């Protein structure tokens, strides 16, 4: 019986599965190499050509997520039947498919010939939380997020229940407060502690054109889509940054995701079991969040976590941290001059005028660059006068 592998998950997981699937005298044929000539020759002829070139080898057809976007919907609908025919004619020995769209899956269900196949379904599972993850999250938040001590207990409490179950519906968090105080960085700290990678991030302030409307709700199979990208996501943390900036009509797309842990558009359906969904915003109060999002979406957030404005002690700590990093961007001669002019203390004199982390970083760079530029001009102009 021929084996047909259906693998759902990110590229790294797919590649690992691919390495584990072994047959005697095996050769991989990548579908992307076949469709590059689809306008000049039929796929049947391409497959036969591979078979004739690799006599005595077991040909394994490999179809990756992006390959489907190179085909029109009509062809995708018939592709599974085509593959079954190739298997029956022994043009190929097995098929391995990553993240096929709904059209392809529906044709699998409706194909009577699929009964002659052994369909092996492998699915990537996001890791479950454990106490070591929570420990890493708490330590890193404490060390890296300055001036927001109150968020640590709230975040750990929001995640704690998930260490007791293998499969969990999404935890849906709203990080709200002024810009540039650590909301996005906190999301990445959570992701890094669990997955050793940054969060899956979408900048929601960009979702104001028809192109992004299609991205959220799905359109043609050839177009990019949120559901397809989530299929390939390997992080537990899904970050919707600046959630308050996207058009209100998009909010309805998140009802099922936040509530049931599934996301579906016209082409793909994806499970979000064990996900941590974080929306950041610049809302100032809970009432403002409720009024903007509406009761239906507001009620789907499991926790609302407020980030505060930075106090002066926090600003001083951040200045100390970033000053050390930023002076390394200058050459040794400039660094010596920066220290001689005692620029750090001069910046500290007006540190309270900064409102957030971005202001502090930019303020340090601008002040140092301006002082160095003044010194440079003073030297060269004085030299010109002497000449």
mmCIF file of C-alpha atoms in Angstrom:
data_model
loop_
_atom_site.group_PDB
_atom_site.id
_atom_site.type_symbol
_atom_site.label_atom_id
_atom_site.label_comp_id
_atom_site.label_asym_id
_atom_site.label_seq_id
_atom_site.Cartn_x
_atom_site.Cartn_y
_atom_site.Cartn_z
ATOM 1 C CA UNK A 1 0.000 0.000 0.000
ATOM 2 C CA UNK A 2 1.363 3.427 -0.981
ATOM 3 C CA UNK A 3 1.998 5.892 1.813
ATOM 4 C CA UNK A 4 0.764 9.479 1.642
ATOM 5 C CA UNK A 5 2.174 11.832 4.298
ATOM 6 C CA UNK A 6 0.194 14.901 5.343
ATOM 7 C CA UNK A 7 2.367 17.117 7.550
ATOM 8 C CA UNK A 8 1.062 20.275 9.242
ATOM 9 C CA UNK A 9 3.528 22.676 10.788
ATOM 10 C CA UNK A 10 6.488 25.054 10.294
ATOM 11 C CA UNK A 11 9.340 24.439 7.874
ATOM 12 C CA UNK A 12 11.773 23.243 10.535
ATOM 13 C CA UNK A 13 9.291 20.594 11.721
ATOM 14 C CA UNK A 14 8.561 19.565 8.124
ATOM 15 C CA UNK A 15 12.278 19.185 7.374
ATOM 16 C CA UNK A 16 12.716 17.030 10.493
ATOM 17 C CA UNK A 17 9.815 14.803 9.410
ATOM 18 C CA UNK A 18 11.259 14.599 5.915
ATOM 19 C CA UNK A 19 14.562 13.271 7.285
ATOM 20 C CA UNK A 20 12.751 10.583 9.269
ATOM 21 C CA UNK A 21 10.745 9.278 6.284
ATOM 22 C CA UNK A 22 13.047 6.817 4.579
ATOM 23 C CA UNK A 23 12.552 4.289 1.799
ATOM 24 C CA UNK A 24 15.051 2.060 0.048
ATOM 25 C CA UNK A 25 16.593 3.588 -3.130
ATOM 26 C CA UNK A 26 14.812 6.867 -2.464
ATOM 27 C CA UNK A 27 14.972 10.148 -4.422
ATOM 28 C CA UNK A 28 13.056 13.311 -3.521
ATOM 29 C CA UNK A 29 11.302 15.178 -6.333
ATOM 30 C CA UNK A 30 10.300 18.699 -5.308
ATOM 31 C CA UNK A 31 6.994 19.867 -6.732
ATOM 32 C CA UNK A 32 8.298 23.441 -7.117
ATOM 33 C CA UNK A 33 10.702 22.159 -9.794
ATOM 34 C CA UNK A 34 7.801 20.580 -11.661
ATOM 35 C CA UNK A 35 5.500 23.603 -11.672
ATOM 36 C CA UNK A 36 8.265 25.822 -13.039
ATOM 37 C CA UNK A 37 7.668 24.168 -16.433
ATOM 38 C CA UNK A 38 3.895 23.697 -16.138
ATOM 39 C CA UNK A 39 3.200 26.120 -19.006
ATOM 40 C CA UNK A 40 5.480 24.279 -21.420
ATOM 41 C CA UNK A 41 4.742 20.636 -20.658
ATOM 42 C CA UNK A 42 2.157 18.586 -18.721
ATOM 43 C CA UNK A 43 2.976 17.411 -15.202
ATOM 44 C CA UNK A 44 2.375 13.833 -16.336
ATOM 45 C CA UNK A 45 5.213 14.240 -18.805
ATOM 46 C CA UNK A 46 7.467 15.796 -16.161
ATOM 47 C CA UNK A 47 6.844 12.907 -13.750
ATOM 48 C CA UNK A 48 7.477 10.342 -16.480
ATOM 49 C CA UNK A 49 10.675 12.159 -17.350
ATOM 50 C CA UNK A 50 11.937 11.896 -13.775
ATOM 51 C CA UNK A 51 11.000 8.202 -13.713
ATOM 52 C CA UNK A 52 12.942 7.520 -16.907
ATOM 53 C CA UNK A 53 16.003 9.415 -15.650
ATOM 54 C CA UNK A 54 15.996 7.656 -12.256
ATOM 55 C CA UNK A 55 15.322 4.065 -13.253
ATOM 56 C CA UNK A 56 15.189 1.718 -10.275
ATOM 57 C CA UNK A 57 14.787 4.545 -7.754
ATOM 58 C CA UNK A 58 11.750 5.137 -5.508
ATOM 59 C CA UNK A 59 10.592 8.682 -6.277
ATOM 60 C CA UNK A 60 9.121 10.651 -3.368
ATOM 61 C CA UNK A 61 7.107 13.713 -4.370
ATOM 62 C CA UNK A 62 7.567 16.588 -1.906
ATOM 63 C CA UNK A 63 5.025 19.442 -1.915
ATOM 64 C CA UNK A 64 5.641 22.420 0.390
ATOM 65 C CA UNK A 65 3.252 25.113 1.621
ATOM 66 C CA UNK A 66 4.282 27.771 -0.904
ATOM 67 C CA UNK A 67 3.851 25.407 -3.865
ATOM 68 C CA UNK A 68 0.071 25.629 -3.610
ATOM 69 C CA UNK A 69 0.174 29.399 -4.094
ATOM 70 C CA UNK A 70 1.693 28.834 -7.542
ATOM 71 C CA UNK A 71 -1.433 27.022 -8.729
ATOM 72 C CA UNK A 72 -4.959 28.188 -9.446
ATOM 73 C CA UNK A 73 -7.821 26.890 -7.307
ATOM 74 C CA UNK A 74 -9.159 24.645 -10.074
ATOM 75 C CA UNK A 75 -5.857 22.782 -10.347
ATOM 76 C CA UNK A 76 -5.451 22.453 -6.574
ATOM 77 C CA UNK A 77 -8.905 20.895 -6.384
ATOM 78 C CA UNK A 78 -7.784 18.169 -8.823
ATOM 79 C CA UNK A 79 -4.218 17.760 -7.585
ATOM 80 C CA UNK A 80 -4.894 14.967 -5.102
ATOM 81 C CA UNK A 81 -6.626 12.881 -7.783
ATOM 82 C CA UNK A 82 -3.604 13.496 -10.020
ATOM 83 C CA UNK A 83 -1.241 12.292 -7.301
ATOM 84 C CA UNK A 84 -3.299 9.135 -6.758
ATOM 85 C CA UNK A 85 -3.029 8.419 -10.487
ATOM 86 C CA UNK A 86 0.755 8.862 -10.402
ATOM 87 C CA UNK A 87 0.943 6.456 -7.467
ATOM 88 C CA UNK A 88 -1.240 3.879 -9.204
ATOM 89 C CA UNK A 89 0.885 4.072 -12.379
ATOM 90 C CA UNK A 90 4.015 3.771 -10.203
ATOM 91 C CA UNK A 91 5.463 7.010 -11.522
ATOM 92 C CA UNK A 92 6.077 7.874 -7.859
ATOM 93 C CA UNK A 93 6.416 5.751 -4.732
ATOM 94 C CA UNK A 94 5.099 8.127 -2.059
ATOM 95 C CA UNK A 95 3.922 11.734 -1.516
ATOM 96 C CA UNK A 96 4.798 14.122 1.317
ATOM 97 C CA UNK A 97 2.675 17.292 1.554
ATOM 98 C CA UNK A 98 3.070 20.276 3.902
ATOM 99 C CA UNK A 99 0.094 22.420 4.980
ATOM 100 C CA UNK A 100 -2.299 21.840 2.067
ATOM 101 C CA UNK A 101 -5.259 24.244 1.713
ATOM 102 C CA UNK A 102 -8.883 23.295 2.358
ATOM 103 C CA UNK A 103 -9.547 22.600 -1.337
ATOM 104 C CA UNK A 104 -6.896 19.905 -1.358
ATOM 105 C CA UNK A 105 -8.086 18.395 1.940
ATOM 106 C CA UNK A 106 -11.700 18.289 0.748
ATOM 107 C CA UNK A 107 -10.657 16.422 -2.394
ATOM 108 C CA UNK A 108 -8.814 13.890 -0.217
ATOM 109 C CA UNK A 109 -11.990 13.219 1.745
ATOM 110 C CA UNK A 110 -14.116 12.893 -1.404
ATOM 111 C CA UNK A 111 -11.702 10.717 -3.376
ATOM 112 C CA UNK A 112 -12.763 7.057 -3.294
ATOM 113 C CA UNK A 113 -9.321 6.000 -4.542
ATOM 114 C CA UNK A 114 -7.782 7.311 -1.321
ATOM 115 C CA UNK A 115 -8.930 4.096 0.366
ATOM 116 C CA UNK A 116 -6.038 2.329 -1.372
ATOM 117 C CA UNK A 117 -3.603 4.711 0.335
ATOM 118 C CA UNK A 118 -2.132 4.674 3.816
ATOM 119 C CA UNK A 119 -2.548 8.337 4.812
ATOM 120 C CA UNK A 120 -0.182 9.293 7.625
ATOM 121 C CA UNK A 121 -1.060 12.576 9.313
ATOM 122 C CA UNK A 122 1.664 14.298 11.365
ATOM 123 C CA UNK A 123 0.980 17.597 13.113
ATOM 124 C CA UNK A 124 3.275 20.033 14.897
ATOM 125 C CA UNK A 125 2.296 20.636 18.517
ATOM 126 C CA UNK A 126 3.241 23.827 20.284
ATOM 127 C CA UNK A 127 5.067 22.955 23.522
ATOM 128 C CA UNK A 128 3.205 23.134 26.808
ATOM 129 C CA UNK A 129 4.318 25.483 29.556
ATOM 130 C CA UNK A 130 6.185 24.253 32.606
ATOM 131 C CA UNK A 131 7.498 25.902 35.762
ATOM 132 C CA UNK A 132 10.971 26.341 34.262
ATOM 133 C CA UNK A 133 9.401 28.439 31.483
ATOM 134 C CA UNK A 134 7.601 30.587 34.044
ATOM 135 C CA UNK A 135 10.822 30.979 36.018
ATOM 136 C CA UNK A 136 12.704 32.178 32.925
ATOM 137 C CA UNK A 137 9.894 34.557 32.032
ATOM 138 C CA UNK A 138 9.789 36.080 35.521
ATOM 139 C CA UNK A 139 13.586 36.485 35.760
ATOM 140 C CA UNK A 140 13.915 38.052 32.328
ATOM 141 C CA UNK A 141 10.980 40.409 32.818
ATOM 142 C CA UNK A 142 12.508 41.504 36.119
ATOM 143 C CA UNK A 143 15.922 42.120 34.533
ATOM 144 C CA UNK A 144 14.964 43.609 31.181
ATOM 145 C CA UNK A 145 11.676 45.469 31.626
ATOM 146 C CA UNK A 146 12.475 48.526 33.721
ATOM 147 C CA UNK A 147 9.781 50.378 35.646
ATOM 148 C CA UNK A 148 7.031 47.754 35.240
ATOM 149 C CA UNK A 149 7.409 45.468 38.289
ATOM 150 C CA UNK A 150 3.632 45.174 38.600
ATOM 151 C CA UNK A 151 3.307 43.222 35.341
ATOM 152 C CA UNK A 152 5.377 40.219 36.462
ATOM 153 C CA UNK A 153 2.837 38.744 38.887
ATOM 154 C CA UNK A 154 -0.016 39.466 36.470
ATOM 155 C CA UNK A 155 1.697 37.733 33.536
ATOM 156 C CA UNK A 156 2.771 34.688 35.556
ATOM 157 C CA UNK A 157 -0.737 34.395 37.036
ATOM 158 C CA UNK A 158 -2.226 34.568 33.524
ATOM 159 C CA UNK A 159 -0.004 31.705 32.340
ATOM 160 C CA UNK A 160 0.150 29.568 35.482
ATOM 161 C CA UNK A 161 -2.974 27.483 34.866
ATOM 162 C CA UNK A 162 -1.498 26.208 31.594
ATOM 163 C CA UNK A 163 1.298 24.277 33.300
ATOM 164 C CA UNK A 164 -1.259 21.778 34.609
ATOM 165 C CA UNK A 165 -2.753 20.637 31.291
ATOM 166 C CA UNK A 166 -1.299 19.140 28.105
ATOM 167 C CA UNK A 167 -3.688 20.933 25.740
ATOM 168 C CA UNK A 168 -4.976 24.415 26.493
ATOM 169 C CA UNK A 169 -7.163 26.940 24.705
ATOM 170 C CA UNK A 170 -5.366 30.215 23.943
ATOM 171 C CA UNK A 171 -4.534 32.645 26.721
ATOM 172 C CA UNK A 172 -5.539 36.053 25.337
ATOM 173 C CA UNK A 173 -3.771 39.042 26.892
ATOM 174 C CA UNK A 174 -4.145 42.766 26.324
ATOM 175 C CA UNK A 175 -0.980 44.721 27.167
ATOM 176 C CA UNK A 176 -2.053 48.363 27.320
ATOM 177 C CA UNK A 177 -0.445 51.659 28.277
ATOM 178 C CA UNK A 178 1.838 54.353 26.841
ATOM 179 C CA UNK A 179 4.129 53.592 23.866
ATOM 180 C CA UNK A 180 7.731 52.503 24.274
ATOM 181 C CA UNK A 181 7.596 51.143 27.832
ATOM 182 C CA UNK A 182 8.182 47.402 27.179
ATOM 183 C CA UNK A 183 4.952 45.834 25.914
ATOM 184 C CA UNK A 184 6.395 44.309 22.721
ATOM 185 C CA UNK A 185 9.653 43.362 24.425
ATOM 186 C CA UNK A 186 7.680 41.560 27.155
ATOM 187 C CA UNK A 187 5.890 39.481 24.516
ATOM 188 C CA UNK A 188 9.223 38.486 22.982
ATOM 189 C CA UNK A 189 10.606 37.593 26.420
ATOM 190 C CA UNK A 190 7.691 35.195 26.935
ATOM 191 C CA UNK A 191 8.234 33.656 23.498
ATOM 192 C CA UNK A 192 11.990 33.272 23.940
ATOM 193 C CA UNK A 193 11.541 31.526 27.292
ATOM 194 C CA UNK A 194 9.239 28.906 25.749
ATOM 195 C CA UNK A 195 10.466 28.553 22.159
ATOM 196 C CA UNK A 196 13.888 30.232 22.074
ATOM 197 C CA UNK A 197 12.561 32.447 19.301
ATOM 198 C CA UNK A 198 10.755 35.756 18.980
ATOM 199 C CA UNK A 199 6.982 35.960 18.863
ATOM 200 C CA UNK A 200 4.976 35.597 15.662
ATOM 201 C CA UNK A 201 4.290 39.297 15.121
ATOM 202 C CA UNK A 202 1.826 41.283 13.045
ATOM 203 C CA UNK A 203 1.911 45.097 13.031
ATOM 204 C CA UNK A 204 -1.801 45.895 13.093
ATOM 205 C CA UNK A 205 -1.394 49.595 12.265
ATOM 206 C CA UNK A 206 -0.592 48.484 8.698
ATOM 207 C CA UNK A 207 -3.942 46.725 8.205
ATOM 208 C CA UNK A 208 -5.722 49.606 6.497
ATOM 209 C CA UNK A 209 -5.724 48.611 2.823
ATOM 210 C CA UNK A 210 -7.639 46.034 0.801
ATOM 211 C CA UNK A 211 -4.432 43.995 0.537
ATOM 212 C CA UNK A 212 -4.327 43.569 4.294
ATOM 213 C CA UNK A 213 -8.057 42.905 4.383
ATOM 214 C CA UNK A 214 -7.393 39.948 2.059
ATOM 215 C CA UNK A 215 -4.496 38.901 4.302
ATOM 216 C CA UNK A 216 -6.786 38.687 7.340
ATOM 217 C CA UNK A 217 -9.887 37.137 5.798
ATOM 218 C CA UNK A 218 -8.248 35.222 2.949
ATOM 219 C CA UNK A 219 -8.721 35.724 -0.777
ATOM 220 C CA UNK A 220 -7.091 33.976 -3.705
ATOM 221 C CA UNK A 221 -4.866 31.016 -2.904
ATOM 222 C CA UNK A 222 -1.979 32.874 -4.529
ATOM 223 C CA UNK A 223 -2.226 35.693 -1.969
ATOM 224 C CA UNK A 224 -0.511 35.803 1.397
ATOM 225 C CA UNK A 225 -2.771 35.110 4.364
ATOM 226 C CA UNK A 226 -2.661 35.164 8.143
ATOM 227 C CA UNK A 227 -4.031 31.613 8.375
ATOM 228 C CA UNK A 228 -1.311 30.225 6.105
ATOM 229 C CA UNK A 229 1.405 32.074 8.034
ATOM 230 C CA UNK A 230 0.003 30.721 11.312
ATOM 231 C CA UNK A 231 0.206 27.209 9.846
ATOM 232 C CA UNK A 232 3.968 27.724 9.596
ATOM 233 C CA UNK A 233 4.356 29.432 12.964
ATOM 234 C CA UNK A 234 6.601 27.738 15.544
ATOM 235 C CA UNK A 235 6.146 30.159 18.463
ATOM 236 C CA UNK A 236 3.559 29.825 21.229
ATOM 237 C CA UNK A 237 3.279 33.603 21.302
ATOM 238 C CA UNK A 238 1.190 35.364 18.655
ATOM 239 C CA UNK A 239 1.672 39.119 18.918
ATOM 240 C CA UNK A 240 -0.774 41.587 17.405
ATOM 241 C CA UNK A 241 1.086 44.859 17.905
ATOM 242 C CA UNK A 242 -0.767 48.207 18.015
ATOM 243 C CA UNK A 243 -4.086 46.385 18.038
ATOM 244 C CA UNK A 244 -5.943 49.652 18.624
ATOM 245 C CA UNK A 245 -4.737 50.989 15.259
ATOM 246 C CA UNK A 246 -6.417 48.453 12.947
ATOM 247 C CA UNK A 247 -9.883 49.095 11.422
ATOM 248 C CA UNK A 248 -12.769 48.008 13.624
ATOM 249 C CA UNK A 249 -14.304 45.759 10.952
ATOM 250 C CA UNK A 250 -11.266 43.473 11.246
ATOM 251 C CA UNK A 251 -12.062 42.698 14.895
ATOM 252 C CA UNK A 252 -14.704 40.143 13.878
ATOM 253 C CA UNK A 253 -11.941 37.979 12.394
ATOM 254 C CA UNK A 254 -10.644 37.306 15.908
ATOM 255 C CA UNK A 255 -13.816 36.127 17.648
ATOM 256 C CA UNK A 256 -13.297 32.413 16.969
ATOM 257 C CA UNK A 257 -9.527 32.639 17.397
ATOM 258 C CA UNK A 258 -9.754 34.186 20.868
ATOM 259 C CA UNK A 259 -12.747 32.137 21.999
ATOM 260 C CA UNK A 260 -12.277 28.636 20.570
ATOM 261 C CA UNK A 261 -8.624 28.543 19.551
ATOM 262 C CA UNK A 262 -9.231 28.131 15.811
ATOM 263 C CA UNK A 263 -8.603 30.506 12.942
ATOM 264 C CA UNK A 264 -10.107 29.937 9.522
ATOM 265 C CA UNK A 265 -10.236 31.868 6.280
ATOM 266 C CA UNK A 266 -11.434 30.826 2.834
ATOM 267 C CA UNK A 267 -8.375 28.620 2.250
ATOM 268 C CA UNK A 268 -6.967 27.413 5.574
ATOM 269 C CA UNK A 269 -8.022 26.327 9.044
ATOM 270 C CA UNK A 270 -5.474 26.340 11.866
ATOM 271 C CA UNK A 271 -5.621 25.202 15.489
ATOM 272 C CA UNK A 272 -4.091 27.520 18.099
ATOM 273 C CA UNK A 273 -4.015 25.086 21.017
ATOM 274 C CA UNK A 274 -1.399 26.141 23.624
ATOM 275 C CA UNK A 275 -1.018 29.585 22.047
ATOM 276 C CA UNK A 276 -0.530 32.788 23.995
ATOM 277 C CA UNK A 277 -2.134 35.620 22.057
ATOM 278 C CA UNK A 278 -0.914 39.073 23.062
ATOM 279 C CA UNK A 279 -2.437 42.306 21.764
ATOM 280 C CA UNK A 280 -0.593 45.524 22.547
ATOM 281 C CA UNK A 281 -2.244 48.920 22.513
ATOM 282 C CA UNK A 282 -1.880 52.495 23.722
ATOM 283 C CA UNK A 283 -5.228 52.525 25.514
ATOM 284 C CA UNK A 284 -5.084 54.282 28.876
ATOM 285 C CA UNK A 285 -8.022 52.652 30.686
ATOM 286 C CA UNK A 286 -10.062 49.451 30.681
ATOM 287 C CA UNK A 287 -13.169 51.484 29.839
ATOM 288 C CA UNK A 288 -11.447 52.874 26.756
ATOM 289 C CA UNK A 289 -10.565 49.325 25.628
ATOM 290 C CA UNK A 290 -14.162 48.168 26.064
ATOM 291 C CA UNK A 291 -15.592 51.147 24.193
ATOM 292 C CA UNK A 292 -13.175 50.755 21.269
ATOM 293 C CA UNK A 293 -13.313 46.977 20.848
ATOM 294 C CA UNK A 294 -16.945 46.441 21.777
ATOM 295 C CA UNK A 295 -18.318 43.993 24.385
ATOM 296 C CA UNK A 296 -18.110 40.933 22.098
ATOM 297 C CA UNK A 297 -14.353 41.136 21.569
ATOM 298 C CA UNK A 298 -13.558 42.692 24.945
ATOM 299 C CA UNK A 299 -15.112 39.713 26.770
ATOM 300 C CA UNK A 300 -12.766 37.325 24.948
ATOM 301 C CA UNK A 301 -9.625 38.711 26.601
ATOM 302 C CA UNK A 302 -8.621 36.542 29.540
ATOM 303 C CA UNK A 303 -6.386 39.202 31.156
ATOM 304 C CA UNK A 304 -5.840 42.953 30.801
ATOM 305 C CA UNK A 305 -2.353 44.022 31.912
ATOM 306 C CA UNK A 306 -1.499 47.695 32.292
ATOM 307 C CA UNK A 307 1.970 49.145 31.651
ATOM 308 C CA UNK A 308 2.711 52.439 33.427
ATOM 309 C CA UNK A 309 4.532 55.612 32.445
ATOM 310 C CA UNK A 310 8.192 55.538 33.415
ATOM 311 C CA UNK A 311 9.124 57.287 36.638
ATOM 312 C CA UNK A 312 12.392 59.220 36.895
ATOM 313 C CA UNK A 313 14.286 56.385 38.636
ATOM 314 C CA UNK A 314 13.336 54.017 35.822
ATOM 315 C CA UNK A 315 14.466 56.554 33.231
ATOM 316 C CA UNK A 316 17.829 56.880 34.980
ATOM 317 C CA UNK A 317 18.294 53.084 35.001
ATOM 318 C CA UNK A 318 17.435 52.885 31.314
ATOM 319 C CA UNK A 319 19.827 55.722 30.510
ATOM 320 C CA UNK A 320 22.621 53.914 32.349
ATOM 321 C CA UNK A 321 21.894 50.702 30.395
ATOM 322 C CA UNK A 322 21.636 52.196 26.919
ATOM 323 C CA UNK A 323 24.423 54.735 27.382
ATOM 324 C CA UNK A 324 26.904 51.845 27.791
ATOM 325 C CA UNK A 325 25.587 50.179 24.641
ATOM 326 C CA UNK A 326 25.426 53.296 22.485
ATOM 327 C CA UNK A 327 28.945 54.644 23.144
ATOM 328 C CA UNK A 328 30.269 51.343 21.695
ATOM 329 C CA UNK A 329 28.881 52.511 18.341
ATOM 330 C CA UNK A 330 31.576 55.219 18.236
ATOM 331 C CA UNK A 331 35.290 54.731 17.519
ATOM 332 C CA UNK A 332 37.888 54.744 20.286
ATOM 333 C CA UNK A 333 38.869 58.373 19.738
ATOM 334 C CA UNK A 334 35.267 59.501 20.059
ATOM 335 C CA UNK A 335 34.702 57.274 23.088
ATOM 336 C CA UNK A 336 37.652 58.893 24.840
ATOM 337 C CA UNK A 337 36.226 62.344 24.104
ATOM 338 C CA UNK A 338 32.751 61.300 25.293
ATOM 339 C CA UNK A 339 34.226 60.179 28.627
ATOM 340 C CA UNK A 340 36.401 63.284 28.937
ATOM 341 C CA UNK A 341 33.392 65.545 28.403
ATOM 342 C CA UNK A 342 31.370 63.531 30.956
ATOM 343 C CA UNK A 343 28.356 63.419 28.611
ATOM 344 C CA UNK A 344 26.434 60.851 30.626
ATOM 345 C CA UNK A 345 26.026 63.219 33.573
ATOM 346 C CA UNK A 346 24.953 66.011 31.231
ATOM 347 C CA UNK A 347 22.225 63.787 29.722
ATOM 348 C CA UNK A 348 21.117 62.784 33.227
ATOM 349 C CA UNK A 349 20.339 66.429 33.943
ATOM 350 C CA UNK A 350 17.391 66.327 31.515
ATOM 351 C CA UNK A 351 16.524 62.595 31.652
ATOM 352 C CA UNK A 352 13.022 63.307 32.959
ATOM 353 C CA UNK A 353 12.152 64.980 29.659
ATOM 354 C CA UNK A 354 12.204 61.568 27.987
ATOM 355 C CA UNK A 355 8.899 59.699 27.949
ATOM 356 C CA UNK A 356 9.867 56.165 26.924
ATOM 357 C CA UNK A 357 12.645 53.769 25.928
ATOM 358 C CA UNK A 358 12.747 54.955 22.305
ATOM 359 C CA UNK A 359 13.094 58.579 23.416
ATOM 360 C CA UNK A 360 15.947 57.660 25.732
ATOM 361 C CA UNK A 361 17.880 55.735 23.055
ATOM 362 C CA UNK A 362 17.373 58.426 20.439
ATOM 363 C CA UNK A 363 18.078 61.181 22.945
ATOM 364 C CA UNK A 364 21.428 59.656 23.928
ATOM 365 C CA UNK A 365 22.500 59.233 20.291
ATOM 366 C CA UNK A 366 21.398 62.701 19.256
ATOM 367 C CA UNK A 367 23.028 64.462 22.224
ATOM 368 C CA UNK A 368 26.356 62.636 21.840
ATOM 369 C CA UNK A 369 26.387 63.124 18.049
ATOM 370 C CA UNK A 370 25.625 66.828 18.399
ATOM 371 C CA UNK A 371 28.424 67.402 20.958
ATOM 372 C CA UNK A 372 30.930 65.430 18.859
ATOM 373 C CA UNK A 373 29.867 67.311 15.728
ATOM 374 C CA UNK A 374 30.377 70.648 17.511
ATOM 375 C CA UNK A 375 33.854 69.565 18.649
ATOM 376 C CA UNK A 376 34.704 68.400 15.130
ATOM 377 C CA UNK A 377 33.581 71.667 13.553
ATOM 378 C CA UNK A 378 35.395 73.705 16.154
ATOM 379 C CA UNK A 379 38.642 71.908 15.346
ATOM 380 C CA UNK A 380 38.443 72.090 11.553
ATOM 381 C CA UNK A 381 37.202 75.690 11.458
ATOM 382 C CA UNK A 382 39.903 76.773 13.878
ATOM 383 C CA UNK A 383 42.450 75.015 11.657
ATOM 384 C CA UNK A 384 41.120 76.910 8.621
ATOM 385 C CA UNK A 385 41.509 80.222 10.462
ATOM 386 C CA UNK A 386 45.145 79.400 11.312
ATOM 387 C CA UNK A 387 45.855 78.625 7.644
#
